[in-house]
Coordinates of C-alpha atoms in Angstrom, one line a residue:
M1 CA -7.3 -26.2 23.6
I2 CA -7.4 -22.1 25.5
R3 CA -5.1 -20.6 23.2
L4 CA -3.2 -17.6 25.2
L5 CA -1.0 -14.3 24.1
L6 CA 1.1 -12.7 26.9
A7 CA 1.7 -9.4 26.8
D8 CA 4.5 -8.4 29.4
D9 CA 7.9 -6.7 28.6
E10 CA 9.7 -8.0 31.4
R11 CA 11.0 -11.0 29.7
L12 CA 12.0 -13.4 32.5
I13 CA 8.8 -13.7 33.8
R14 CA 6.9 -13.8 30.2
G15 CA 9.2 -16.6 29.9
A16 CA 8.3 -17.8 33.2
V17 CA 4.3 -17.4 32.7
A18 CA 4.6 -19.0 29.4
A19 CA 6.6 -22.1 30.9
L20 CA 4.6 -22.6 33.6
L21 CA 0.8 -22.4 31.5
G22 CA 2.4 -24.4 29.2
L23 CA 2.3 -27.3 32.1
E24 CA -1.7 -27.2 32.0
P25 CA -2.9 -29.7 29.6
D26 CA -5.4 -27.2 28.4
L27 CA -3.3 -24.1 28.1
E28 CA -1.1 -23.7 25.2
V29 CA 0.5 -19.8 24.4
V30 CA 0.8 -18.9 21.5
A31 CA 2.0 -15.6 21.4
E32 CA 4.7 -13.7 23.4
V33 CA 5.2 -9.9 23.3
G34 CA 7.3 -7.4 25.1
R35 CA 5.5 -3.7 24.4
G36 CA 1.6 -2.7 24.3
D37 CA 1.6 -1.2 21.0
E38 CA 2.5 -4.9 19.1
V39 CA -0.5 -6.3 21.0
A40 CA -3.4 -6.0 18.6
A41 CA -1.4 -7.2 15.8
A42 CA -0.2 -10.4 17.6
V43 CA -4.0 -11.0 18.6
A44 CA -5.0 -10.5 14.8
A45 CA -1.9 -12.5 13.5
C46 CA -2.4 -15.5 15.9
D47 CA -6.6 -15.5 17.1
P48 CA -6.1 -16.3 21.0
D49 CA -9.1 -17.1 22.9
V50 CA -7.1 -15.1 25.9
A51 CA -5.1 -12.4 26.4
V52 CA -2.8 -11.8 29.3
L53 CA -1.5 -8.3 29.5
D54 CA -0.1 -7.2 32.1
I55 CA -0.7 -3.3 32.9
D56 CA 3.1 -2.0 32.5
M57 CA 4.5 -1.9 29.7
P58 CA 6.4 0.7 27.4
G59 CA 4.2 1.7 23.5
A60 CA 0.9 1.0 25.6
D61 CA -0.6 -0.2 29.1
G62 CA -2.2 -3.1 29.6
L63 CA -5.1 -0.9 30.3
T64 CA -5.2 1.3 27.1
V65 CA -4.2 -1.7 25.0
A66 CA -7.8 -3.4 26.5
E67 CA -9.7 -0.4 25.9
E68 CA -8.4 -0.8 22.1
L69 CA -9.1 -4.3 21.8
D70 CA -12.4 -3.8 23.4
A71 CA -13.1 -0.8 21.1
A72 CA -12.0 -3.1 17.9
G73 CA -14.7 -5.8 19.2
A74 CA -11.7 -8.7 19.2
R75 CA -12.8 -11.8 19.9
C76 CA -10.3 -12.5 22.7
A77 CA -11.0 -12.3 26.6
V78 CA -8.4 -10.3 28.7
C79 CA -6.9 -11.2 31.9
I80 CA -4.7 -8.2 33.0
L81 CA -1.9 -9.5 35.2
T82 CA -0.4 -7.6 37.8
S83 CA 2.0 -6.0 40.4
F84 CA 0.0 -2.9 41.4
G85 CA -2.9 -2.8 43.5
R86 CA -3.7 0.1 42.9
P87 CA -7.9 0.6 42.9
G88 CA -8.3 2.4 39.6
Y89 CA -6.8 -0.3 37.7
L90 CA -9.8 -2.5 38.5
R91 CA -12.5 0.1 37.6
R92 CA -10.9 0.5 34.8
A93 CA -10.1 -2.9 33.4
V94 CA -13.8 -3.8 34.4
A95 CA -14.9 -0.7 31.8
A96 CA -13.3 -1.9 29.2
G97 CA -14.6 -5.1 29.5
V98 CA -11.5 -7.1 31.4
R99 CA -12.7 -10.1 32.7
G100 CA -10.0 -12.0 34.7
F101 CA -7.8 -8.9 36.7
V102 CA -5.0 -11.0 38.8
A103 CA -2.4 -10.1 40.9
K104 CA 1.6 -11.1 39.8
D105 CA 2.6 -13.1 42.8
A106 CA -0.6 -15.3 42.5
P107 CA 0.1 -18.9 42.6
T108 CA -0.3 -20.4 38.3
E109 CA -2.5 -22.6 39.6
E110 CA -5.0 -19.5 40.1
L111 CA -4.1 -18.1 36.9
A112 CA -4.6 -20.6 35.4
A113 CA -8.3 -21.2 37.2
A114 CA -8.4 -17.4 36.3
I115 CA -8.1 -18.1 32.9
R116 CA -10.0 -21.1 32.0
K117 CA -12.9 -18.8 33.9
V118 CA -12.5 -15.6 31.6
H119 CA -12.3 -18.1 28.7
A120 CA -15.7 -19.8 29.5
G121 CA -17.5 -15.9 29.7
G122 CA -17.8 -16.0 33.5
R123 CA -15.2 -13.3 35.7
Y124 CA -12.1 -13.3 37.7
L125 CA -11.2 -11.0 40.5
D126 CA -8.3 -11.2 43.0
A127 CA -10.1 -10.8 46.0
E128 CA -7.4 -8.3 47.6
L129 CA -7.8 -5.6 44.5
A130 CA -11.6 -6.3 44.4
A131 CA -11.9 -5.0 48.1
S132 CA -9.0 -2.0 47.5
A133 CA -11.1 -0.3 44.7
M134 CA -14.4 -0.4 47.0
A135 CA -12.8 0.9 50.1
A136 CA -11.4 3.8 47.3
G137 CA -14.9 4.9 46.5
D138 CA -15.8 6.2 42.6
N139 CA -13.3 7.8 40.8
P140 CA -14.0 11.6 41.1
L141 CA -12.1 13.0 38.0
T142 CA -14.0 13.6 35.0
A143 CA -12.7 11.8 31.8
R144 CA -11.3 15.4 30.1
E145 CA -9.4 15.8 34.1
R146 CA -7.9 12.6 33.1
E147 CA -7.0 13.3 30.2
I148 CA -5.2 16.4 31.0
L149 CA -3.2 14.8 33.7
R150 CA -1.8 12.4 31.8
L151 CA -0.9 14.8 29.3
I152 CA 0.8 16.9 32.1
G153 CA 2.5 13.4 33.3
A154 CA 3.8 12.8 29.8
G155 CA 5.4 16.4 30.0
T156 CA 3.2 18.4 27.7
E157 CA 3.1 22.5 29.4
T158 CA -0.4 23.8 28.8
A159 CA -0.2 25.6 25.3
R160 CA 0.4 22.0 23.7
I161 CA -2.8 20.4 25.5
A162 CA -5.1 23.2 24.6
V163 CA -3.7 23.2 21.0
L164 CA -4.2 19.3 21.7
L165 CA -7.4 19.1 23.1
G166 CA -9.1 22.1 20.8
L167 CA -9.6 24.0 24.3
S168 CA -8.3 27.7 25.0
E169 CA -5.4 28.0 28.0
G170 CA -7.7 28.9 30.5
T171 CA -10.0 26.0 29.8
V172 CA -6.8 24.4 30.5
R173 CA -5.9 25.6 33.6
N174 CA -9.5 25.4 34.9
Y175 CA -9.9 22.4 34.7
L176 CA -6.4 21.3 36.1
S177 CA -7.4 23.4 39.3
S178 CA -10.6 21.4 39.2
A179 CA -8.6 18.5 39.2
M180 CA -6.1 19.4 41.6
A181 CA -9.2 20.6 44.1
K182 CA -10.6 17.4 44.1
L183 CA -7.6 15.2 44.7
G184 CA -6.5 18.5 47.2
E185 CA -3.4 18.4 46.1
P186 CA -1.1 21.9 45.9
N187 CA 0.1 21.5 42.3
R188 CA -0.1 19.9 39.2
V189 CA 3.0 17.2 40.0
A190 CA 1.1 16.3 42.8
A191 CA -2.0 16.1 41.1
V192 CA -0.7 14.0 38.5
R193 CA 1.3 11.8 41.3
A194 CA -1.9 11.3 43.7
A195 CA -4.3 10.0 40.2
R196 CA -1.6 7.9 39.1
E197 CA -1.4 5.9 42.3
M198 CA -5.0 5.3 42.8
G199 CA -5.0 4.1 39.5
W200 CA -7.2 6.5 37.8
V201 CA -4.8 8.1 34.8

């Protein structure tokens, strides 16, 4: 049996996915959580073979959770299940060691096949999402620019960002100006929105 953890904040969807996967003879859902910050504890408690993570969750998004599991050396493979087809998500997921990336509107059989494949050590990438990622090109933002845009998007003021990152306010503004120029946006709000739409932050 392939032991599964499901993480999705939408209870109805999580329950439906669990029920449908439970009909597969070789798949067993051993844990369900509704928040990203609950995944690590559930993985430690239940030792799943595959963690199926939604991207958009409270507490921590699925990609952040995947990165944390990868950094912690978690044994389970990760499969991202999402309704967001943003190209940056796919690239970030692959960089975090995610082995499966499946659209939420995929048939249950496709998700089950993806789970089996990643459990066996392979990769499963939704063809349309992969094509979008290739067409969009590489993320032009540096790690520091992404970090600052994430903080701006969370409503953090420039002065607070400077303190958090150990930078001067002028340096933070310079990074922000650089990010805005790369994204072709006139202000910080538009830059955050554009970066989010591409899945780059």
